[in-house]
Amino acid sequence: MRKYVFFFLFILPLLTVGQKYSFKQFTTQDGLAHNSINEIIQGKDNRIWLATPGGLSSFNGKHFNNYNVNNGLSSNYINTVFEDSKGRIWIGTRAKGASIIYENSITNLTNLHPDRVLDIAAFLESKDGTIYMFSKDGFLTYKEGVLSKLEVENKSNTKIIHFNVTWFDENTIYIATLNYGIAKLTLNPAKIEFIDNNTHDLNNICYSVLKDGNALWVGTYGEMVSLESDKVTIKEKFNNTNYDQNRVYGIYPLNNQELLLAFEGNGFGIYNKLNKSCKIINQENGLPTPYIYKVIKDNEDNIWLATDGHGLIKYRDFSFKLYNTEVGFNSDEIIGVLPFDDEIMVATDQSLISLKDEKVNTIVDKPIYGISKAADDKMLFSTFDSIFRLNNENIPNLIKDGHFRHFYNDSIQSIFYRREHYEFLKENDFKIINHNNRNKYFLGIRALKNRYIFAHRNALLQFYKGQLKEIDIEDFEDSYFFGIDSYGENNIVLGDLNKEQLSFLSFTNDSISITNFPFSRFGKLDNLNTLKVNKDYLWLGTQKFLKKIDLNYLLQKDSVVSKNYFFNKDFFNASFKGDSNHNLEFTDNGLLVAASSDGLLLFDEEKYKYNITAPNINLNKVSVFSETLNDSLYRKNNVLELPYTSNYLTFNMEAITFSNPENVTYKYRLKGLRDSDLWSGDTNDDTVVYSYLPPGDYVFEFTASNGNSIWQENMYSYPFKIKAPFWRLPWFWIGFVLLNSLLALIIIVWRNKVQKEQLKRFSRDLIKAQEEERTRVSKDLHDSVGQQLTLIKKKAQNNKQEELSSLTNQALEEVRSISRALYPSNLKQLGLTESIEQLLYDLDEQTELFVSVDIDTINKLFNEEQSLNIYRFIQEAVNNVIKHAQAKSLEVVIEHKNQIVKLSVIDNGKGFDNIAALRQKSLGLKTMTERIRILGGEFHIISTLNNGTTIEVTIPV
């Protein structure tokens, strides 16, 4: 084998390059009110609050909610923001005083500010709840709705430009000023003293102050100073030549040993109080801007940076590093990576370089096409037309000419692959094997105990017992492999995108066993494009995260135990190299090194801060159809009652988390609906719609995970009620039935009344017709038959026919009697009273009955028709006595008293029983009853067998 170095193979001087850390930037394009931020805090509900010149912003990890003059604030320019013990958000504005946000209501205190102290720079709260406000124009206190000016003895009698404040004890406040160093404010007695350059060798320009035990940390112009007992004990200068780049605008405790520092001009730093060292992270590490005003750490250990002009920046840890052209790397296109001794060898489209201790050494300044390990811990790499072996001194030696991207070398043989064929090289043995997989993209080579496995996109081959054959497995029909790796002596794992599965193959002599696991077993694996086995774990690479799977649990217990390590898409939004034999590797100390189209990615698992904090959950909004629900309008006795027309509800769930908010998952249920106890499947959608809910009592419940399967155990509950329409309520149906029953009853009564009226009218008309007919017949008898009989009588008398004259006279009297019976002409001539008396007197004379009469005068009480009915009634009653009673005496009494005419007909005849049946059968009694009914009176018959009969009638007048 030839051993020489070509002219282009040389080692360039070592270069120090930056490393790009993972930052997430939020600007006005994401909804932030303004890209310059004056203050940042985290509230008790975990929201991030931001004071900006364009208003106040709150952030839940996904969305910004902004407050400005359009929402009711007194000003858009916000100097500071503060939360008190009651959960009230205090807002300090420029020239417009203070405002308060509490329970979604805004209160402006502008008009309460005394002496026009309106430019509020900071707030503090004492233990008794008093709010202290700090302004260049003085100090204010607010308690129980009263805003007062704090009168303080100030010997300098000058305005203090405040920047930052902190409590030291219950009676002492320290203030960082821009003109007098540190101002020490004593509350009782109220006085102010200064710790500055004249008195304590402290820079007069101070930006920040923090209490740390019995000491104070002060951020000044280019320095970090510690004060104890008002004396300078530590003074750290970060840059002796350029103080402007190291103005310490903010100090925040990171942990017991470290402080976070915000530099206005040099990014931010992590200051170690023990060894007095500061790690500075700035633009060389990918930070978008060097101008950081404030810095805080949230409840999930994320670091938030408030910038001047570049919005809000989130930083989490040092676990991910990216080397690319942005930080001085010579290329973003990484061909392959390989840990080699204590270095990381990186093949790019520009050169072969080594990376060690943040220093880059260029080994070959020419495009590299492939990289691989070799026997004896050596390394192979290829250029366009040659393959080289790299020795321990990083000197390349040519071992083969030709264009090869994939190659392998071990103590047994070397293997070279190009599209046309495989070349197998042993000592004193060289073999070329052609293959028919020209169009099947090559992925890599893996060596097992007694065979070599070759993976293409669409095929899997093995070199076994001196023969190269395709592994023909039914499971691999139409497969599209994206990665291959080996584990153990005889096992490989394959990733199949078409089948969406991981396949584990075990080789034993001539047999192959296979176990498949669908991607769904491992959660969402969108854009999966690489895999790697490291020790007992399988690593999968996607565009969003790395997944680490425990192989022992998976293969022995069929159980998935895994962890996800998420990328910040602003930091890394590229794909891993899936077409390289060495696209993802691990160093001896466990550092993951990956090739990508965005540069070289390094991941240190030990530095990854795994978020174990469950999200704070809240119901962000409820909508009815498309309108936001104002539930105060529908809440009664703390119960939300919606009308049945408001039954199309949209619930907007909120999970406040910041580490991986884009991976938050929700699950929910609606108790009261069918299958109400069943939870939904996990979903990333924060919106739930229930359309046209039936009336009933409901409870909407949901919970959320933080993206790392840490679920909030205390679910959010939202009870509500949809009222039934009135026609579905029990009282409605009861009322409906009662109303219909009443209506039916009214109809029945009305119909009965109508029928009775019709019957009464019919009876009246019938009786009237009868009377008219009687009158006609009576007149005909009197005028026609009576006259004829009179003529016959006169002729008989003239002819002296006595017998005929007598018979004719009898017939004439009979006709006259019938005529009078048919029509009582006496009614018109004599009146009702005298007619009745005449009727009874005639009866007394013509029959053997003893008739007694006692009648009041009633002539003027009734009209002609009524009088006729009364007369006919008495006439019918008397006739019944004559025909049926077999009575000896008859008494008729008519009396008028209290607007009532009472009529009684009493006989001492044989009487009768079953009066009701008799009244139904007797036409005469029916007629009598109808006449009294026409008169509006009442008709009663009292009779028992052998005890006579009494007829009683009462008629109202």
Short mmCIF file of C-alpha atoms in Angstrom, two decimals, residues 239-416:
data_model
loop_
_atom_site.label_atom_id
_atom_site.label_comp_id
_atom_site.label_asym_id
_atom_site.label_seq_id
_atom_site.Cartn_x
_atom_site.Cartn_y
_atom_site.Cartn_z
CA ASN A 239 -13.40 44.56 30.99
CA ASN A 240 -10.85 47.16 32.01
CA THR A 241 -10.76 48.75 28.57
CA ASN A 242 -14.46 48.87 27.61
CA TYR A 243 -16.80 49.59 30.47
CA ASP A 244 -19.64 50.40 28.05
CA GLN A 245 -19.98 46.75 27.11
CA ASN A 246 -20.32 45.57 30.71
CA ARG A 247 -22.88 47.79 32.35
CA VAL A 248 -24.62 45.47 34.81
CA TYR A 249 -28.28 46.39 34.33
CA GLY A 250 -29.75 43.41 36.16
CA ILE A 251 -28.87 40.91 38.90
CA TYR A 252 -30.92 37.81 39.66
CA PRO A 253 -30.14 34.84 41.95
CA LEU A 254 -29.69 31.69 39.84
CA ASN A 255 -28.94 29.39 42.81
CA ASN A 256 -27.07 29.52 46.11
CA GLN A 257 -23.71 29.87 44.37
CA GLU A 258 -24.47 31.72 41.16
CA LEU A 259 -25.97 35.00 40.02
CA LEU A 260 -27.40 35.93 36.65
CA LEU A 261 -26.11 39.23 35.29
CA ALA A 262 -27.69 41.29 32.52
CA PHE A 263 -25.10 43.31 30.58
CA GLU A 264 -26.13 46.31 28.55
CA GLY A 265 -23.59 45.72 25.79
CA ASN A 266 -22.22 42.21 26.36
CA GLY A 267 -25.10 39.75 26.64
CA PHE A 268 -25.56 38.06 30.00
CA GLY A 269 -23.35 36.27 32.45
CA ILE A 270 -23.41 33.56 35.10
CA TYR A 271 -21.35 34.76 38.03
CA ASN A 272 -19.95 32.23 40.51
CA LYS A 273 -19.73 33.80 43.95
CA LEU A 274 -17.28 31.17 45.27
CA ASN A 275 -14.54 31.35 42.66
CA LYS A 276 -15.50 34.87 41.51
CA SER A 277 -15.62 33.83 37.88
CA CYS A 278 -18.16 34.86 35.26
CA LYS A 279 -19.18 32.87 32.18
CA ILE A 280 -20.36 35.39 29.61
CA ILE A 281 -22.79 34.39 26.85
CA ASN A 282 -23.08 36.85 23.99
CA GLN A 283 -23.31 37.08 20.22
CA GLU A 284 -20.38 34.73 19.81
CA ASN A 285 -22.68 32.06 21.27
CA GLY A 286 -25.61 32.90 19.03
CA LEU A 287 -27.28 35.45 21.33
CA PRO A 288 -29.30 37.74 19.02
CA THR A 289 -28.23 40.96 20.78
CA PRO A 290 -25.66 42.12 23.35
CA TYR A 291 -28.10 44.61 24.93
CA ILE A 292 -29.76 42.87 27.88
CA TYR A 293 -31.67 45.02 30.39
CA LYS A 294 -33.13 42.49 32.81
CA VAL A 295 -32.78 38.80 33.49
CA ILE A 296 -34.90 36.37 35.56
CA LYS A 297 -35.28 32.64 36.07
CA ASP A 298 -38.78 31.13 35.94
CA ASN A 299 -40.27 28.25 37.95
CA GLU A 300 -39.06 25.75 35.30
CA ASP A 301 -35.43 27.01 35.41
CA ASN A 302 -35.67 28.84 32.09
CA ILE A 303 -33.67 32.05 31.88
CA TRP A 304 -35.49 35.05 30.38
CA LEU A 305 -33.64 38.02 28.92
CA ALA A 306 -35.28 41.41 28.46
CA THR A 307 -33.52 43.22 25.63
CA ASP A 308 -33.31 46.65 24.10
CA GLY A 309 -34.83 46.39 20.63
CA HIS A 310 -34.68 42.62 20.20
CA GLY A 311 -37.67 41.51 22.22
CA LEU A 312 -37.72 38.69 24.74
CA ILE A 313 -35.18 35.85 24.70
CA LYS A 314 -35.47 32.49 26.43
CA TYR A 315 -32.44 30.40 27.34
CA ARG A 316 -32.55 27.08 29.17
CA ASP A 317 -29.22 25.26 29.46
CA PHE A 318 -25.88 24.40 27.87
CA SER A 319 -26.91 20.89 26.80
CA PHE A 320 -27.18 21.72 23.10
CA LYS A 321 -24.39 23.34 21.15
CA LEU A 322 -24.28 24.09 17.46
CA TYR A 323 -21.17 24.83 15.44
CA ASN A 324 -21.81 26.54 12.13
CA THR A 325 -20.78 29.52 10.07
CA GLU A 326 -22.64 31.91 12.40
CA VAL A 327 -20.04 31.26 15.12
CA GLY A 328 -16.96 30.87 12.91
CA PHE A 329 -17.21 27.27 11.72
CA ASN A 330 -16.07 26.83 8.12
CA SER A 331 -19.27 25.14 6.88
CA ASP A 332 -22.88 24.33 7.76
CA GLU A 333 -22.97 21.20 5.60
CA ILE A 334 -21.67 18.36 7.76
CA ILE A 335 -21.00 15.08 5.89
CA GLY A 336 -20.18 12.91 8.89
CA VAL A 337 -18.77 12.89 12.39
CA LEU A 338 -16.48 10.51 14.23
CA PRO A 339 -15.10 10.63 17.78
CA PHE A 340 -11.40 9.90 17.41
CA ASP A 341 -9.24 9.64 20.51
CA ASP A 342 -10.11 12.78 22.51
CA GLU A 343 -11.11 14.74 19.42
CA ILE A 344 -14.19 14.94 17.27
CA MET A 345 -13.40 14.52 13.58
CA VAL A 346 -15.82 16.40 11.37
CA ALA A 347 -16.16 15.90 7.63
CA THR A 348 -17.70 18.86 5.82
CA ASP A 349 -18.24 19.86 2.23
CA GLN A 350 -15.18 22.11 2.66
CA SER A 351 -12.65 20.17 4.70
CA LEU A 352 -11.82 17.59 7.34
CA ILE A 353 -11.40 19.23 10.72
CA SER A 354 -10.89 18.18 14.31
CA LEU A 355 -12.66 19.79 17.25
CA LYS A 356 -11.13 19.77 20.70
CA ASP A 357 -11.72 22.13 23.61
CA GLU A 358 -13.56 24.65 21.39
CA LYS A 359 -10.56 24.77 19.05
CA VAL A 360 -10.70 23.77 15.39
CA ASN A 361 -7.82 22.15 13.57
CA THR A 362 -8.13 21.79 9.79
CA ILE A 363 -6.65 18.44 8.74
CA VAL A 364 -7.53 18.47 5.05
CA ASP A 365 -8.56 21.64 3.29
CA LYS A 366 -10.59 19.93 0.62
CA PRO A 367 -14.20 18.63 0.35
CA ILE A 368 -14.72 15.33 2.16
CA TYR A 369 -17.16 12.69 0.88
CA GLY A 370 -17.02 10.04 3.57
CA ILE A 371 -15.63 9.14 6.98
CA SER A 372 -15.32 5.86 8.92
CA LYS A 373 -13.49 4.10 11.69
CA ALA A 374 -10.64 1.75 10.83
CA ALA A 375 -8.85 -1.08 12.59
CA ASP A 376 -6.41 -0.25 15.36
CA ASP A 377 -8.40 2.85 16.28
CA LYS A 378 -7.50 4.57 13.07
CA MET A 379 -9.79 6.62 10.86
CA LEU A 380 -10.59 6.54 7.13
CA PHE A 381 -11.85 9.43 5.06
CA SER A 382 -12.42 9.98 1.37
CA THR A 383 -12.03 12.87 -1.00
CA PHE A 384 -13.52 12.97 -4.48
CA ASP A 385 -11.02 10.46 -5.91
CA SER A 386 -9.15 8.85 -2.99
CA ILE A 387 -9.46 7.15 0.42
CA PHE A 388 -7.00 7.95 3.19
CA ARG A 389 -6.11 6.51 6.58
CA LEU A 390 -5.40 9.01 9.33
CA ASN A 391 -2.69 8.01 11.82
CA ASN A 392 -2.31 9.07 15.45
CA GLU A 393 -0.47 12.24 14.45
CA ASN A 394 -3.37 13.19 12.15
CA ILE A 395 -1.20 12.54 9.10
CA PRO A 396 -3.25 11.19 6.15
CA ASN A 397 -1.94 8.20 4.16
CA LEU A 398 -3.44 7.20 0.82
CA ILE A 399 -4.82 3.66 0.77
CA LYS A 400 -7.01 3.56 -2.36
CA ASP A 401 -7.83 5.55 -5.44
CA GLY A 402 -11.39 6.03 -6.64
CA HIS A 403 -14.60 7.80 -5.70
CA PHE A 404 -16.11 6.16 -2.60
CA ARG A 405 -18.58 7.59 -0.12
CA HIS A 406 -19.00 4.45 1.99
CA PHE A 407 -16.25 2.20 3.26
CA TYR A 408 -15.36 0.07 6.22
CA ASN A 409 -12.22 -1.43 7.72
CA ASP A 410 -11.64 -3.90 10.55
CA SER A 411 -8.98 -6.44 11.49
CA ILE A 412 -10.43 -8.96 9.01
CA GLN A 413 -11.01 -7.01 5.83
CA SER A 414 -11.83 -3.71 4.19
CA ILE A 415 -15.05 -3.05 2.33
CA PHE A 416 -15.61 -0.32 -0.25
#
